[in-house]
Every structure is written in structure tokens, then in C-alpha cells.
Amino acid sequence: MQISPILERFRQYSGDAQIMRIYEKAASLQGLRVLHINTTARGGGVAEILSALTPITNTLGITHARKVIQLDEASGALMGHLVDLLQNHDEPGAMPERDVQIFLEKLSHSLIRTPELDADIYVIHDFQLVPLAQLFSWLQPAFWFCHVDTAHPNPHGVQYVRQFLDDYELAVFNTSASVLQDLPLEKRQVINLGIDPFVDKNQAMDRTEGIERIRRCGLDPERPLLTQVARFGRWKDPWQAVDIYRLVKVQEPHVQLALVGAMEASDDHTAMEVLQSVKRYVGEDPDVHFLYDPQRIGNREVNAFQRFSNVVLQRSQREGFGLTATEAMWKYQPIIGTSSTGLRSQIIHEENGYIADDVGASAFYALHLLHHPEIKDQLGDRAHAYVQQHHLLPGMLEDYLDSLLHICQ
Ligand code: UDP
């Protein structure tokens, strides 16, 4: 059995039984080569998951390689419509047939079979690339890994995706609520996502460093701070974070808001538009800070904001999972989240955070946390414990190995 120094570090959190199970599962997959294909090298949850999984699986004797297929602007716009359909039952408009044909034609030229792309199993990420297994017969066996919130999809979106799923051995989702209902039982699986507490973004940080990093971003660490960490995207609803901040400010005039969304993801084609819209919505308010420059906002800045803000908001109207919530909960933050699929799966109302869909209730909870730090500490301890129990890297790794085993058997 190959000992993984990365996995060994998790014994303190995960316990011997889980670590042993992982070694046993990995042992029967020795020598396996897996190729992951997605649409961005950096930025966003998928890139985060891959950068957590790859080093640990490599040390377990399962080789991982990665291929990024970048989409052009027209394809990006079409995929923007598709994600809206997949996440929103009431989204108007079908998938325009001619645009779909053009997109599929482009996608059919996006890969050339070379030895570097040879693998025993292919993992195709998200809605953009779901046609790949049908377009390239050599991408077999494969599983499709869906990361968006498909709990209440529009039938046009489902119909589009569904036509490609027969070419996959498995379709994998982030939560059971997102599993597409008409999939045969043996073809569906859930991989519970998890974070790595040892990386820069999540490891312990002392207060002096954290406060200094927040100060360097232009905020006053002496004043109360609300933060939302999220890409600037329609479904992340930064506008609602602004509304909540404005209500809190009526009672707490010194409060500041940080919208942290360093835009590195090359597959995010609407981020600039959303950012401009939120800036217009805010107008002239020096206490609202937009932090989107990846040169200035690195993993340690994200760590500092998640760890040392007074209140962390996550206002996503749709969320496949929401790693940003997991990351902040690990840092002892009770999140004020929405009832969207991924957040509901992590936040237990009044136990380890708050679920509130409207602005008034959210502002009420924000003020409550600002005025009662002892309650914040209690909920924050439970948020940390919840992540330790359910959403650390070994849990995700074990589910992922199960998916590989399912395909190999
Ligand atoms: N993220 C980051 N810098 C930012 C904003 C987000 O590194 O300024 C990271 C965040 O920490 C998380 C990921 O991007 O790891 C976002 O994942 P999530 O599942 O929350 O949302 P997605 O972008 O995949 O919809």
C-alpha cells in the first residue's frame, strides 16, 4: 500500500477508519490514469475542486491530468443561457437551434487525440462540455460531473443536457437535490464536496496578518465589516448583499461592505457586466468595496476576509454547492445564506448559521451577530465542526473514488 503524506495529515480530522477505507479503495485503482476536462484553468469552484483532488490522488497512485477547453464569446453567451435554463425553472426561451449547431460544430474541433490525452477514465465537467462524450468516441469510459444547481430546472435545459448523457457511465451531482430526476438509478451519484484546510486559502491565519491584509485592501479593520465572497454573477446576487448592507447601515452607520470576487475564471463571460451593474447600483458610497483584481486578491486575502469579517453573507439565489460558504464556515463564520440548494445543504438555521431569503430578515440576523459576538462564537464553532464532519477533502475523495470504482467494476 502506498502511503500518502497528504492523506496522512487528515487523520486528526477524519479518523483512522475513513483513512483506511480510502487506502483500500485507492489500492484497487492503482495505476489508473484519469483525465479531467473543463473550461477554465483557474477561478471558480471546479478549478478549486481539481486543485484539491489532483495532488492527493497522485500520491495514492492514481494519475491525474487535466485539459482545459476555452470557449469563445459566442459559445460563452449560449452557455450563459443554458446555465440559466438549468438553474431556473421559469427562465424564458429555449436553446436556439442554430446557435446550438454552431456551438457543437466548434466543440467537435476542440480536441485532437494525442498521447497526453490518453486515459483510462475521462471526467467531463459541467454543462458546457456535456456533449464531449458523444462528439469524441475515444473519450470512454467517462463520467459527467455537474456542478450547477439543477434542483428546479427548466425542461428546455434538461432536454438539451439529457440528449448527451447516454454516452456517460455516470452523471455526478453535488447534492441529491440536484440529481436529474429521469436518470436511471445506477447512472447517478453524488459527490459531497470538501475543502483542504492546509492550503493558503483555508489554513489558520493570525489576526495581525489578517487585519493587515484587509487594511491593505482599503478597508478600516476597526469598523464593522460585512463580506460576500463570490464571482460577480447573476445568481450570486451581489445586489442583495448591497441591500442588506444598506439596511444594517441605518442602525450601524460605520458598517462597511466588501464584495470579494477576483475574476480569474476565463469561462465566466458575464462577470464584467454584472460588476458594472452592481457598481451603478451602489453609486457613490465609499464604504462599499469592490475587490476584483486577481493581482491584489489572492488566496490569503480571501482567507483574511472570510476569517476576520464580522458577518459573512452568501446571497446566492442558485448554488450547486457553494464552496465559499464551506470555506468561511471552516473559519468559524456563521453564514447568513439563502435557501438555495447548495447553501441549504450546509447551513442549519440558527444552529450553525442563518437561512433567510429576504433582505429584512437577513439584515436582522446581521445586526444580531454584530451585537452579540458570543452568539456568533457559538454558531461559528458549530459551523467549523459541521465542515470538519461533512466537508473536508477526505470525504470528497472517498466519494470520488467510489465513482471511479463504479466505472471500473
Ligand atoms: N474565489 C476566490 N477569489 C475570489 C472569489 C472566489 O478564490 O475573489 C474562490 C472561492 O474561494 C471558492 C471558489 O472561488 O473556492 C468559488 O466556488 P463556489 O463553489 O462558491 O462558486 P462557483 O464560482 O463555482 O459558482
PDB file of C-alpha atoms in Angstrom, residues 13 329-333 352 379-389:
ATOM      1  CA  TYR A  13      -9.824  15.291  11.457  1.00  0.00           C
ATOM      2  CA  MET A 329     -17.747  28.099   7.952  1.00  0.00           C
ATOM      3  CA  TRP A 330     -14.418  26.330   8.425  1.00  0.00           C
ATOM      4  CA  LYS A 331     -13.139  29.732   9.614  1.00  0.00           C
ATOM      5  CA  TYR A 332     -15.767  29.799  12.356  1.00  0.00           C
ATOM      6  CA  GLN A 333     -18.232  32.023  10.480  1.00  0.00           C
ATOM      7  CA  ASN A 352     -24.527  26.916  12.562  1.00  0.00           C
ATOM      8  CA  LEU A 379     -22.727  29.351  15.912  1.00  0.00           C
ATOM      9  CA  GLY A 380     -19.261  29.731  14.409  1.00  0.00           C
ATOM     10  CA  ASP A 381     -17.904  26.829  16.481  1.00  0.00           C
ATOM     11  CA  ARG A 382     -20.737  24.663  15.192  1.00  0.00           C
ATOM     12  CA  ALA A 383     -20.137  25.824  11.619  1.00  0.00           C
ATOM     13  CA  HIS A 384     -16.490  24.749  11.911  1.00  0.00           C
ATOM     14  CA  ALA A 385     -17.444  21.402  13.445  1.00  0.00           C
ATOM     15  CA  TYR A 386     -20.010  20.815  10.688  1.00  0.00           C
ATOM     16  CA  VAL A 387     -17.409  21.287   7.964  1.00  0.00           C
ATOM     17  CA  GLN A 388     -14.965  19.054   9.826  1.00  0.00           C
ATOM     18  CA  GLN A 389     -17.569  16.309   9.948  1.00  0.00           C
TER      19      GLN A 389
END
